[in-house]
Coordinates of C-alpha atoms and ligand atoms in Angstrom, one line a residue:
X221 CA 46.2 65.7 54.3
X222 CA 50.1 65.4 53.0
X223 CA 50.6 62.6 55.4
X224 CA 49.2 60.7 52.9
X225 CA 51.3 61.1 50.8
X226 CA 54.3 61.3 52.7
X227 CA 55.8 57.8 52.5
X228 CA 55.1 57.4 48.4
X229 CA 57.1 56.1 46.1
X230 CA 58.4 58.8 43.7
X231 CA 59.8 59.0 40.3
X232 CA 60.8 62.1 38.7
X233 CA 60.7 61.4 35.2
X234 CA 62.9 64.3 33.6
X235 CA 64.2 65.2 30.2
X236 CA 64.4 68.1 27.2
X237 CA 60.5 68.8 25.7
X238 CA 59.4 66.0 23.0
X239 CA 62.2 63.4 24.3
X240 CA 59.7 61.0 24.9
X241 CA 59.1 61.4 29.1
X242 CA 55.2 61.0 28.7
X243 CA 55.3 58.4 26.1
X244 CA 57.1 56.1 28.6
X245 CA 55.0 57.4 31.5
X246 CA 52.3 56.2 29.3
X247 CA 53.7 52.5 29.2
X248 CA 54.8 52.2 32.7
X249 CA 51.0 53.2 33.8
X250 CA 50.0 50.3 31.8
X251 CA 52.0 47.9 33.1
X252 CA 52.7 49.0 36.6
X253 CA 49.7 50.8 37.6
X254 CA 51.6 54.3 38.4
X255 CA 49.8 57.3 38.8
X256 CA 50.9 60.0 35.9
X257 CA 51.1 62.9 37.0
X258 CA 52.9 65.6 34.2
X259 CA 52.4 69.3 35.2
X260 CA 52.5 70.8 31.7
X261 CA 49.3 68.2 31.1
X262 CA 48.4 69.8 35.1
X263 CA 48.6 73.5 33.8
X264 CA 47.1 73.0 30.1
X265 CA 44.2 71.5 32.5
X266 CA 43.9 74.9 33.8
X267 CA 44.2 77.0 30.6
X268 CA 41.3 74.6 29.1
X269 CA 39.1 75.3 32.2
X270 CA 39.4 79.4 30.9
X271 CA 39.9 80.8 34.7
X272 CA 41.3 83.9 34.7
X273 CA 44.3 81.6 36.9
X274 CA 44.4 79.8 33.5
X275 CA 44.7 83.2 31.2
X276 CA 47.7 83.7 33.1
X277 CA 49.3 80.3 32.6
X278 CA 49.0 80.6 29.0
X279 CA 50.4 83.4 28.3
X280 CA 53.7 82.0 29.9
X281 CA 53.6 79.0 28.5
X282 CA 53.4 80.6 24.8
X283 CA 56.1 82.3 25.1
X284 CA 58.2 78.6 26.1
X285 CA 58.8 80.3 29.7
X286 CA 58.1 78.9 33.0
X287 CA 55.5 79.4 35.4
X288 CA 55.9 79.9 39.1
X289 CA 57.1 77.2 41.0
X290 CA 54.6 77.6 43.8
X291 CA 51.8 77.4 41.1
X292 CA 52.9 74.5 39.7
X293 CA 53.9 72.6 43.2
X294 CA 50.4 72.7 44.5
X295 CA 48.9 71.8 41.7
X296 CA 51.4 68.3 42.0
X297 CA 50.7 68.5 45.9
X298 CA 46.9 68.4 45.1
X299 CA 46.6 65.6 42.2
X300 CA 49.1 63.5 44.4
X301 CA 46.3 63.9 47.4
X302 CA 43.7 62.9 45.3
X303 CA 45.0 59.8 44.3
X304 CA 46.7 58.4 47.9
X305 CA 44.6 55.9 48.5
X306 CA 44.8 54.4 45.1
X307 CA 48.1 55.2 44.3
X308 CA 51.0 52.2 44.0
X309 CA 53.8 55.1 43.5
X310 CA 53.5 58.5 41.6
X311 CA 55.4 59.2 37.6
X312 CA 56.2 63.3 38.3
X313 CA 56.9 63.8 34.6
X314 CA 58.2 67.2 33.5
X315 CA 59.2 68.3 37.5
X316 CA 61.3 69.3 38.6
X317 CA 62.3 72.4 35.7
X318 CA 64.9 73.4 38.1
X319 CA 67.1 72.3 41.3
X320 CA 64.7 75.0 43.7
X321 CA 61.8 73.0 42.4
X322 CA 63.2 69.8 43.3
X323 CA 64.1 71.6 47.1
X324 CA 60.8 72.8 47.6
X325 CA 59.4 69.4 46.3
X326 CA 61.0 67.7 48.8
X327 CA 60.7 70.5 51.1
X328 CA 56.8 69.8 51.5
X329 CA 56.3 66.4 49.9
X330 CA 58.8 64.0 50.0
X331 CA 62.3 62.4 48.1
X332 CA 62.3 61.1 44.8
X333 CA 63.3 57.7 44.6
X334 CA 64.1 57.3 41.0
X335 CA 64.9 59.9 38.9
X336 CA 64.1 58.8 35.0
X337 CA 66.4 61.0 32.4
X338 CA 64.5 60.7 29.2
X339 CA 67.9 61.5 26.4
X340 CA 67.8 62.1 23.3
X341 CA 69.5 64.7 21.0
X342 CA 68.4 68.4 20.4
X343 CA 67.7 67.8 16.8
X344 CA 65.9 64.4 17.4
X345 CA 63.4 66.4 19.9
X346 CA 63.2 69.3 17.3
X347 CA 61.9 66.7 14.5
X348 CA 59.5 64.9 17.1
X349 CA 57.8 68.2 18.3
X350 CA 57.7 69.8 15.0
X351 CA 55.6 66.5 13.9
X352 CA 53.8 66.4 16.9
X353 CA 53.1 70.0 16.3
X354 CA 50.8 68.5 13.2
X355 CA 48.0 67.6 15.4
X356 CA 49.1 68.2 18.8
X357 CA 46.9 71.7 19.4
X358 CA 49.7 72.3 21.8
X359 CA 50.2 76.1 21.2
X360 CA 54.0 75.9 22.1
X361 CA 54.6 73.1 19.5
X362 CA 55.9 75.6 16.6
X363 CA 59.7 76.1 15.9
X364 CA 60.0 79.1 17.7
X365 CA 58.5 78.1 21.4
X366 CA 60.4 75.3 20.8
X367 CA 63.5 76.8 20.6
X368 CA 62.9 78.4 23.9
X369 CA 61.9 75.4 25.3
X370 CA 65.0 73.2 24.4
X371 CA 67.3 76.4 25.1
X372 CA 66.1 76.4 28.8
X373 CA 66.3 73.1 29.3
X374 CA 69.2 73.0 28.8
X375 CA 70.1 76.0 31.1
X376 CA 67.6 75.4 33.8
X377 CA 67.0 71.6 33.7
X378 CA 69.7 69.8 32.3
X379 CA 71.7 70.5 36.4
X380 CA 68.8 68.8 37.8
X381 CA 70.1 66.2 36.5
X382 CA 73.6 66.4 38.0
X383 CA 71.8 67.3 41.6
X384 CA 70.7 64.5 41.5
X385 CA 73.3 62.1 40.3
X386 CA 75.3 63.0 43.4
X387 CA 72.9 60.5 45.2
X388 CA 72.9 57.8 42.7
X389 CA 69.5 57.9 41.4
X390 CA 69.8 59.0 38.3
X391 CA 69.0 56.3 35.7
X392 CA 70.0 58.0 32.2
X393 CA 67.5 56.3 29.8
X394 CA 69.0 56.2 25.6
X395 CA 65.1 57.9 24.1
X396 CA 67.0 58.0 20.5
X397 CA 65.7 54.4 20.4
X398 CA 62.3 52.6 19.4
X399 CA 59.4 53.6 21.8
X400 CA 59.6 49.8 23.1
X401 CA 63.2 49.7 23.3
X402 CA 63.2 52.1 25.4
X403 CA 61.1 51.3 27.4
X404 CA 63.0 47.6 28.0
X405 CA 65.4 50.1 29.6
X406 CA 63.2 51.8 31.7
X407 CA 61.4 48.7 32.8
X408 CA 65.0 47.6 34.3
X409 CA 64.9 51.3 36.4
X410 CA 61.6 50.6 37.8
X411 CA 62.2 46.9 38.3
X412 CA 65.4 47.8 40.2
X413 CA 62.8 50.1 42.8
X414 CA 60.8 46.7 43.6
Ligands
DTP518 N1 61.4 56.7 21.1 C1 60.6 57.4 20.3 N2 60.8 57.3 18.9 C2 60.1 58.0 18.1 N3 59.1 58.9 18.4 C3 58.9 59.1 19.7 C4 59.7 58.4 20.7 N4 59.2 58.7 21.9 C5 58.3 59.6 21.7 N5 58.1 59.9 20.4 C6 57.2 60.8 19.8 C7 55.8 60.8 20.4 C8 55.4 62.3 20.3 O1 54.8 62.6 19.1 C9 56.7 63.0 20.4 C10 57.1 63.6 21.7 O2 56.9 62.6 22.7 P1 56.3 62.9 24.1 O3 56.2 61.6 24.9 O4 55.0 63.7 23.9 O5 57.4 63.9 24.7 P2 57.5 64.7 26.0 O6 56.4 64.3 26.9 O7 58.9 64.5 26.5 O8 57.4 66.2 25.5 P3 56.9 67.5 26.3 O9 58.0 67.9 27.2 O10 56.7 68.5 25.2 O11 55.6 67.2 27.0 O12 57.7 62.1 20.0
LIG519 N1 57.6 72.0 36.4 C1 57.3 73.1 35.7 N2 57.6 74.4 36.1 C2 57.3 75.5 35.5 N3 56.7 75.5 34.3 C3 56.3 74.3 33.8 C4 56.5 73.1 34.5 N4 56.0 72.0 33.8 C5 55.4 72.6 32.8 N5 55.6 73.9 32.7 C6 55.1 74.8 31.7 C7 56.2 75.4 30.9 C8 56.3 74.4 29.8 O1 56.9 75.0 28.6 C9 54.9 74.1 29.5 C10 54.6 72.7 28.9 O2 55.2 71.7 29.7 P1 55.5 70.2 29.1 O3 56.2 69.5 30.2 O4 56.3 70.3 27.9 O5 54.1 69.6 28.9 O6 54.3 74.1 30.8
MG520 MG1 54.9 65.5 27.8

């Protein structure tokens, strides 16, 4: 079953919580036919279906903390199976958390060929998530999950980013912008895979 999978195109699409990764995800779907695939949206799935898997989930993810990897891997494994014959290249938005995620990703799936760091600033993804918060439902979108959240990205995620840089696929994306002007710079990352 993963040999379908194993010659994909890949982008990890990776930056601080409410900087705008599934926004753009969004827009590149529309215009390039990617499959978005974003494992918090993967997990909340499961807390909505009410297993007792899902009870489990969502205690963790309350509290701004992250669940295993090995949970959330197979969950990515899976969706990424169920789409191979349709797929034209996969958006992994919000993975990897951490550089053993990224190991183990590549460990059993395959290499990123693009890694997409959605920036902006800690107070600008502060402002976004608290309005987002508004209507969201999203139970970690309250000021002080969010504070967890943006304190371990930057201790857990942010050297992701450097891992990755040391093989030059790091395209650092400015999400301080307009939605659409940022995404004229993302189009010139994915343009640039073609
Ligand atoms: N460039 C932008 N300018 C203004 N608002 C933006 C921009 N990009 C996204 N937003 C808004 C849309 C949402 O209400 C909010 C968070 O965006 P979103 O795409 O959901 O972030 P995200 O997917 O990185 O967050 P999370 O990690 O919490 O899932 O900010
Ligand atoms: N890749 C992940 N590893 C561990 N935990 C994760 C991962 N992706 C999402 N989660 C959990 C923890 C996050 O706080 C929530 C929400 O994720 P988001 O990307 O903000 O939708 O889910
Ligand atoms: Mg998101």
């Amino acid at each position: 079953m993963a040999d379908k999978i194993k010659n994909a195109k890949i982008v990890f699409v990776v930056g601080g919580p409410g900087s705008g990764k599934g926004t753009q995800c969004e827009k590149i779907v529309a215009k390039y036919g990617y499959t978005h695939l974003s494992s918090g949206d993967l997990l909340r799935a499961e807390v909505a279906s009410g297993s007792e898997r899902g009870k489990q989930l969502q205690a963790i993810m309350q509290k701004g903390e992250l669940v295993p990897l090995d949970t959330v891997l197979d969950m990515i494994k899976d969706a990424m199976i169920a789409k191979a014959d349709v797929s034209k290249g996969y958006l992994i938005d919000g993975y990897p958390r951490e550089v053993k995620q990224g190991e183990e990703f590549e460990k059993k799936i395959g290499a990123p060929a693009l890694l997409l760091y959605i920036d902006a600033k800690g107070e600008t993804m502060v402002k976004r998530l608290m309005k987002r918060g508004e209507t969201s439902g999203r139970a970690d979108d309250n000021e002080e999950t969010i504070k967890k959240r943006l304190d371990l990205y930057y201790k857990a995620t942010e050297p992701v980013i450097a891992f990755y840089e040391q093989r030059g696929i790091v395209r650092k994306i400015n999400s301080e912008l307009p939605v659409d002007e940022v995404f004229a710079i993302v189009e010139k990352a994915i343009d640039e895979l073609k």
